[in-house]
Amino acid sequence: MKEPNHDITPQEQMAEAMQAERPGEAQPAAPKEEKPSLWIECYTLLHDLVYILVFVTILFVFALRVVSVSGPSMYPTLVDRDYVALLSNVFYSGSDIQNGDVVVALAPRFDDEPIVKRVIATAGQTVDIDFTRGIVYVDGAALDEPYINEPTHLQFDSRGVTFPLTVEEGHVFLMGDNRNNSSDSRLASIGQVDTRYILGKVLFVMMPGYDKVKDTRDFGRIGGVS
């Protein structure tokens, strides 16, 4: 038999007795965590959307531009009425410009509208074209051009520049991928383009134009441009 503990107070003895009478009594449940109200959730969502909108706005104002391609001169890489995103010249200029880049540029002596072409040669490089064989040479080496529509046969005669030519400092030589249907640096009124007139580098197609050759709008073309 358990000896009574004379060291505890009567109040403590009474509490022990009451607990012994209710051995299976459950402990009080922890208070439920209150869920945030609907207006708080809406405010949080709106707050996040504002930050996203500000970020996208800054991105498209300073880093990216959206332009529409006009004409077939870059076919098959780009199609008339393609909408493309380009890296702005704020982040792409001078030494960033590389052979093979597709760029948007101004050609003030030729047209008020920007032109979309491919960089064939940069400052100090020598360009020559064998119009009979349709081969383009840069510094004596024939270019491997899987992106062109057909070999380069179009020559502008008296309206064209004279080959071979060496690209001046601060300039680039541009041509369209649709070589026989493109007004570009072969034409004297365009010639070598000052790099300060480069608006940016084409990164990807956002919305494809209607391909009249294939008679379709190919959404599979959405993506990077090379």
mmCIF file of C-alpha atoms in Angstrom:
data_model
loop_
_atom_site.group_PDB
_atom_site.id
_atom_site.type_symbol
_atom_site.label_atom_id
_atom_site.label_comp_id
_atom_site.label_asym_id
_atom_site.label_seq_id
_atom_site.Cartn_x
_atom_site.Cartn_y
_atom_site.Cartn_z
ATOM 1 C CA MET A 1 0.000 0.000 0.000
ATOM 2 C CA LYS A 2 1.285 3.468 -0.987
ATOM 3 C CA GLU A 3 2.216 5.601 1.980
ATOM 4 C CA PRO A 4 0.650 9.088 1.977
ATOM 5 C CA ASN A 5 3.083 11.895 1.236
ATOM 6 C CA HIS A 6 2.946 14.317 4.157
ATOM 7 C CA ASP A 7 5.191 16.837 2.394
ATOM 8 C CA ILE A 8 2.532 18.114 -0.052
ATOM 9 C CA THR A 9 -0.215 20.597 0.696
ATOM 10 C CA PRO A 10 -3.920 19.677 0.944
ATOM 11 C CA GLN A 11 -4.569 21.526 -2.314
ATOM 12 C CA GLU A 12 -1.976 19.408 -4.132
ATOM 13 C CA GLN A 13 -3.470 16.245 -2.612
ATOM 14 C CA MET A 14 -6.923 17.242 -3.866
ATOM 15 C CA ALA A 15 -5.562 17.898 -7.378
ATOM 16 C CA GLU A 16 -3.903 14.469 -7.432
ATOM 17 C CA ALA A 17 -7.127 12.824 -6.306
ATOM 18 C CA MET A 18 -9.166 14.547 -9.006
ATOM 19 C CA GLN A 19 -6.639 13.526 -11.648
ATOM 20 C CA ALA A 20 -6.747 9.912 -10.440
ATOM 21 C CA GLU A 21 -10.550 9.878 -10.764
ATOM 22 C CA ARG A 22 -10.280 10.978 -14.451
ATOM 23 C CA PRO A 23 -7.362 8.964 -15.850
ATOM 24 C CA GLY A 24 -8.639 8.937 -19.433
ATOM 25 C CA GLU A 25 -9.486 12.629 -19.701
ATOM 26 C CA ALA A 26 -8.029 14.092 -22.921
ATOM 27 C CA GLN A 27 -5.759 17.076 -22.824
ATOM 28 C CA PRO A 28 -7.200 20.276 -24.276
ATOM 29 C CA ALA A 29 -6.541 20.571 -28.031
ATOM 30 C CA ALA A 30 -4.064 23.152 -29.268
ATOM 31 C CA PRO A 31 -5.720 26.224 -30.760
ATOM 32 C CA LYS A 32 -6.127 26.030 -34.536
ATOM 33 C CA GLU A 33 -3.918 28.273 -36.640
ATOM 34 C CA GLU A 34 -6.050 30.902 -38.272
ATOM 35 C CA LYS A 35 -5.847 31.107 -42.078
ATOM 36 C CA PRO A 36 -5.152 34.521 -43.614
ATOM 37 C CA SER A 37 -8.280 36.268 -44.754
ATOM 38 C CA LEU A 38 -9.205 36.492 -48.427
ATOM 39 C CA TRP A 39 -8.353 40.184 -48.704
ATOM 40 C CA ILE A 40 -4.851 39.535 -47.331
ATOM 41 C CA GLU A 41 -4.320 36.809 -49.935
ATOM 42 C CA CYS A 42 -5.567 39.169 -52.672
ATOM 43 C CA TYR A 43 -3.292 41.949 -51.440
ATOM 44 C CA THR A 44 -0.284 39.610 -51.460
ATOM 45 C CA LEU A 45 -1.092 38.446 -54.985
ATOM 46 C CA LEU A 46 -1.520 42.033 -56.206
ATOM 47 C CA HIS A 47 1.749 43.011 -54.540
ATOM 48 C CA ASP A 48 3.598 40.213 -56.364
ATOM 49 C CA LEU A 49 1.971 41.095 -59.691
ATOM 50 C CA VAL A 50 3.070 44.721 -59.366
ATOM 51 C CA TYR A 51 6.677 43.652 -58.816
ATOM 52 C CA ILE A 52 6.504 41.296 -61.807
ATOM 53 C CA LEU A 53 5.015 44.053 -63.986
ATOM 54 C CA VAL A 54 7.721 46.515 -62.956
ATOM 55 C CA PHE A 55 10.439 43.934 -63.687
ATOM 56 C CA VAL A 56 9.015 43.099 -67.132
ATOM 57 C CA THR A 57 8.652 46.811 -67.956
ATOM 58 C CA ILE A 58 12.254 47.547 -67.021
ATOM 59 C CA LEU A 59 13.385 44.488 -68.974
ATOM 60 C CA PHE A 60 11.639 45.603 -72.170
ATOM 61 C CA VAL A 61 12.577 49.274 -71.805
ATOM 62 C CA PHE A 62 16.285 48.807 -71.196
ATOM 63 C CA ALA A 63 17.267 45.262 -72.219
ATOM 64 C CA LEU A 64 14.842 43.946 -74.834
ATOM 65 C CA ARG A 65 12.988 45.412 -77.786
ATOM 66 C CA VAL A 66 10.267 43.905 -79.922
ATOM 67 C CA VAL A 67 10.314 44.595 -83.669
ATOM 68 C CA SER A 68 8.431 43.306 -86.677
ATOM 69 C CA VAL A 69 10.320 41.893 -89.653
ATOM 70 C CA SER A 70 9.360 43.543 -92.934
ATOM 71 C CA GLY A 71 9.916 41.686 -96.185
ATOM 72 C CA PRO A 72 11.475 38.356 -97.200
ATOM 73 C CA SER A 73 15.172 39.329 -97.132
ATOM 74 C CA MET A 74 15.990 37.073 -94.155
ATOM 75 C CA TYR A 75 14.068 34.025 -95.388
ATOM 76 C CA PRO A 76 14.194 31.197 -94.335
ATOM 77 C CA THR A 77 15.622 32.291 -90.955
ATOM 78 C CA LEU A 78 12.960 34.959 -90.517
ATOM 79 C CA VAL A 79 9.644 35.444 -92.287
ATOM 80 C CA ASP A 80 7.798 38.625 -93.218
ATOM 81 C CA ARG A 81 5.797 39.855 -90.206
ATOM 82 C CA ASP A 82 7.700 37.807 -87.680
ATOM 83 C CA TYR A 83 7.758 39.518 -84.294
ATOM 84 C CA VAL A 84 11.203 39.154 -82.789
ATOM 85 C CA ALA A 85 12.837 40.138 -79.507
ATOM 86 C CA LEU A 86 16.257 41.694 -79.668
ATOM 87 C CA LEU A 87 18.888 42.458 -77.082
ATOM 88 C CA SER A 88 19.073 46.246 -76.950
ATOM 89 C CA ASN A 89 22.229 48.113 -77.953
ATOM 90 C CA VAL A 90 22.413 49.256 -74.337
ATOM 91 C CA PHE A 91 23.844 45.786 -73.683
ATOM 92 C CA TYR A 92 24.982 44.871 -77.203
ATOM 93 C CA SER A 93 27.383 47.106 -79.110
ATOM 94 C CA GLY A 94 30.929 47.445 -80.396
ATOM 95 C CA SER A 95 33.001 44.399 -79.519
ATOM 96 C CA ASP A 96 29.844 42.412 -78.661
ATOM 97 C CA ILE A 97 28.951 42.213 -82.360
ATOM 98 C CA GLN A 98 30.141 38.936 -83.857
ATOM 99 C CA ASN A 99 30.121 37.353 -87.309
ATOM 100 C CA GLY A 100 26.893 35.423 -87.838
ATOM 101 C CA ASP A 101 24.772 37.552 -85.499
ATOM 102 C CA VAL A 102 21.353 38.559 -86.804
ATOM 103 C CA VAL A 103 20.882 42.252 -86.071
ATOM 104 C CA VAL A 104 18.458 45.115 -86.559
ATOM 105 C CA ALA A 105 20.081 48.283 -87.873
ATOM 106 C CA LEU A 106 19.310 51.701 -89.282
ATOM 107 C CA ALA A 107 20.375 52.486 -92.842
ATOM 108 C CA PRO A 108 19.583 56.203 -93.131
ATOM 109 C CA ARG A 109 20.869 56.572 -96.708
ATOM 110 C CA PHE A 110 18.609 53.720 -97.853
ATOM 111 C CA ASP A 111 15.364 53.750 -95.886
ATOM 112 C CA ASP A 112 13.756 55.272 -92.818
ATOM 113 C CA GLU A 113 12.746 51.808 -91.606
ATOM 114 C CA PRO A 114 15.226 49.549 -89.749
ATOM 115 C CA ILE A 115 16.665 46.589 -91.646
ATOM 116 C CA VAL A 116 17.163 43.048 -90.327
ATOM 117 C CA LYS A 117 20.322 41.346 -91.625
ATOM 118 C CA ARG A 118 23.147 38.993 -90.684
ATOM 119 C CA VAL A 119 26.649 40.167 -89.782
ATOM 120 C CA ILE A 120 29.048 38.786 -92.396
ATOM 121 C CA ALA A 121 32.230 40.633 -91.439
ATOM 122 C CA THR A 122 33.441 43.061 -88.784
ATOM 123 C CA ALA A 123 36.119 45.763 -88.677
ATOM 124 C CA GLY A 124 39.405 44.815 -90.355
ATOM 125 C CA GLN A 125 38.040 41.769 -92.160
ATOM 126 C CA THR A 126 38.073 41.537 -95.956
ATOM 127 C CA VAL A 127 34.960 40.425 -97.840
ATOM 128 C CA ASP A 128 34.948 39.015 -101.359
ATOM 129 C CA ILE A 129 32.146 37.348 -103.315
ATOM 130 C CA ASP A 130 32.333 34.974 -106.251
ATOM 131 C CA PHE A 131 28.954 35.792 -107.785
ATOM 132 C CA THR A 132 29.314 33.103 -110.444
ATOM 133 C CA ARG A 133 29.705 30.299 -107.920
ATOM 134 C CA GLY A 134 27.661 32.074 -105.258
ATOM 135 C CA ILE A 135 30.368 31.831 -102.585
ATOM 136 C CA VAL A 136 31.186 34.467 -99.945
ATOM 137 C CA TYR A 137 34.739 34.743 -98.633
ATOM 138 C CA VAL A 138 35.921 36.458 -95.460
ATOM 139 C CA ASP A 139 39.689 36.879 -95.114
ATOM 140 C CA GLY A 140 40.131 34.381 -97.946
ATOM 141 C CA ALA A 141 38.058 31.596 -96.358
ATOM 142 C CA ALA A 142 34.764 30.475 -97.900
ATOM 143 C CA LEU A 143 31.890 30.814 -95.443
ATOM 144 C CA ASP A 144 29.856 27.788 -94.419
ATOM 145 C CA GLU A 145 26.331 29.190 -94.625
ATOM 146 C CA PRO A 146 23.639 26.591 -93.880
ATOM 147 C CA TYR A 147 21.178 29.397 -93.090
ATOM 148 C CA ILE A 148 20.955 30.943 -96.593
ATOM 149 C CA ASN A 149 18.056 30.383 -98.962
ATOM 150 C CA GLU A 150 20.305 29.921 -102.016
ATOM 151 C CA PRO A 151 23.868 30.774 -103.145
ATOM 152 C CA THR A 152 24.840 34.444 -103.461
ATOM 153 C CA HIS A 153 24.431 35.429 -107.119
ATOM 154 C CA LEU A 154 22.769 38.863 -106.842
ATOM 155 C CA GLN A 155 25.157 41.627 -107.892
ATOM 156 C CA PHE A 156 24.078 45.262 -107.975
ATOM 157 C CA ASP A 157 26.463 46.272 -110.787
ATOM 158 C CA SER A 158 26.783 50.073 -110.919
ATOM 159 C CA ARG A 159 24.692 50.451 -107.755
ATOM 160 C CA GLY A 160 26.827 48.005 -105.847
ATOM 161 C CA VAL A 161 30.073 48.213 -103.905
ATOM 162 C CA THR A 162 33.355 46.930 -105.307
ATOM 163 C CA PHE A 163 34.846 43.663 -104.075
ATOM 164 C CA PRO A 164 37.057 42.717 -102.405
ATOM 165 C CA LEU A 165 36.567 45.291 -99.652
ATOM 166 C CA THR A 166 37.944 45.667 -96.150
ATOM 167 C CA VAL A 167 35.486 46.630 -93.425
ATOM 168 C CA GLU A 168 36.297 49.976 -91.836
ATOM 169 C CA GLU A 169 36.815 50.500 -88.114
ATOM 170 C CA GLY A 170 33.515 50.834 -86.269
ATOM 171 C CA HIS A 171 31.528 49.262 -89.124
ATOM 172 C CA VAL A 172 30.065 45.890 -90.122
ATOM 173 C CA PHE A 173 29.163 44.248 -93.436
ATOM 174 C CA LEU A 174 25.596 42.913 -93.472
ATOM 175 C CA MET A 175 23.671 40.620 -95.808
ATOM 176 C CA GLY A 176 20.234 39.004 -95.770
ATOM 177 C CA ASP A 177 19.913 35.216 -95.720
ATOM 178 C CA ASN A 178 17.688 35.383 -98.802
ATOM 179 C CA ARG A 179 20.746 36.470 -100.778
ATOM 180 C CA ASN A 180 19.077 37.032 -104.136
ATOM 181 C CA ASN A 181 16.195 39.016 -102.667
ATOM 182 C CA SER A 182 17.922 41.304 -100.190
ATOM 183 C CA SER A 183 19.068 44.920 -100.211
ATOM 184 C CA ASP A 184 22.104 44.960 -97.936
ATOM 185 C CA SER A 185 25.760 45.991 -97.684
ATOM 186 C CA ARG A 186 26.319 44.927 -101.297
ATOM 187 C CA LEU A 187 24.271 47.976 -102.264
ATOM 188 C CA ALA A 188 26.225 51.251 -102.255
ATOM 189 C CA SER A 189 23.325 53.167 -100.671
ATOM 190 C CA ILE A 190 23.618 50.901 -97.624
ATOM 191 C CA GLY A 191 27.258 49.830 -97.725
ATOM 192 C CA GLN A 192 29.150 49.170 -94.526
ATOM 193 C CA VAL A 193 26.917 49.946 -91.544
ATOM 194 C CA ASP A 194 28.197 52.039 -88.657
ATOM 195 C CA THR A 195 27.930 49.987 -85.444
ATOM 196 C CA ARG A 196 26.307 52.992 -83.776
ATOM 197 C CA TYR A 197 23.309 52.312 -86.020
ATOM 198 C CA ILE A 198 22.916 48.760 -84.706
ATOM 199 C CA LEU A 199 19.731 48.714 -82.615
ATOM 200 C CA GLY A 200 20.303 45.251 -81.198
ATOM 201 C CA LYS A 201 20.803 41.541 -81.741
ATOM 202 C CA VAL A 202 17.833 39.316 -82.591
ATOM 203 C CA LEU A 203 17.455 36.685 -79.857
ATOM 204 C CA PHE A 204 14.261 34.806 -80.644
ATOM 205 C CA VAL A 205 11.006 34.762 -82.585
ATOM 206 C CA MET A 206 8.074 35.685 -80.350
ATOM 207 C CA MET A 207 5.289 35.350 -82.919
ATOM 208 C CA PRO A 208 5.811 33.826 -86.371
ATOM 209 C CA GLY A 209 4.611 35.538 -89.517
ATOM 210 C CA TYR A 210 2.803 33.767 -92.324
ATOM 211 C CA ASP A 211 5.228 31.781 -94.487
ATOM 212 C CA LYS A 212 3.972 32.323 -98.043
ATOM 213 C CA VAL A 213 6.390 29.758 -99.458
ATOM 214 C CA LYS A 214 5.136 26.964 -97.192
ATOM 215 C CA ASP A 215 1.623 28.445 -97.022
ATOM 216 C CA THR A 216 1.471 28.175 -93.247
ATOM 217 C CA ARG A 217 2.128 29.972 -89.978
ATOM 218 C CA ASP A 218 4.667 27.699 -88.328
ATOM 219 C CA PHE A 219 4.454 28.111 -84.545
ATOM 220 C CA GLY A 220 7.311 25.641 -84.245
ATOM 221 C CA ARG A 221 9.584 28.514 -85.274
ATOM 222 C CA ILE A 222 9.003 30.274 -81.960
ATOM 223 C CA GLY A 223 12.342 30.258 -80.172
ATOM 224 C CA GLY A 224 15.984 31.183 -80.592
ATOM 225 C CA VAL A 225 17.469 32.598 -83.803
ATOM 226 C CA SER A 226 20.901 31.542 -85.027
#
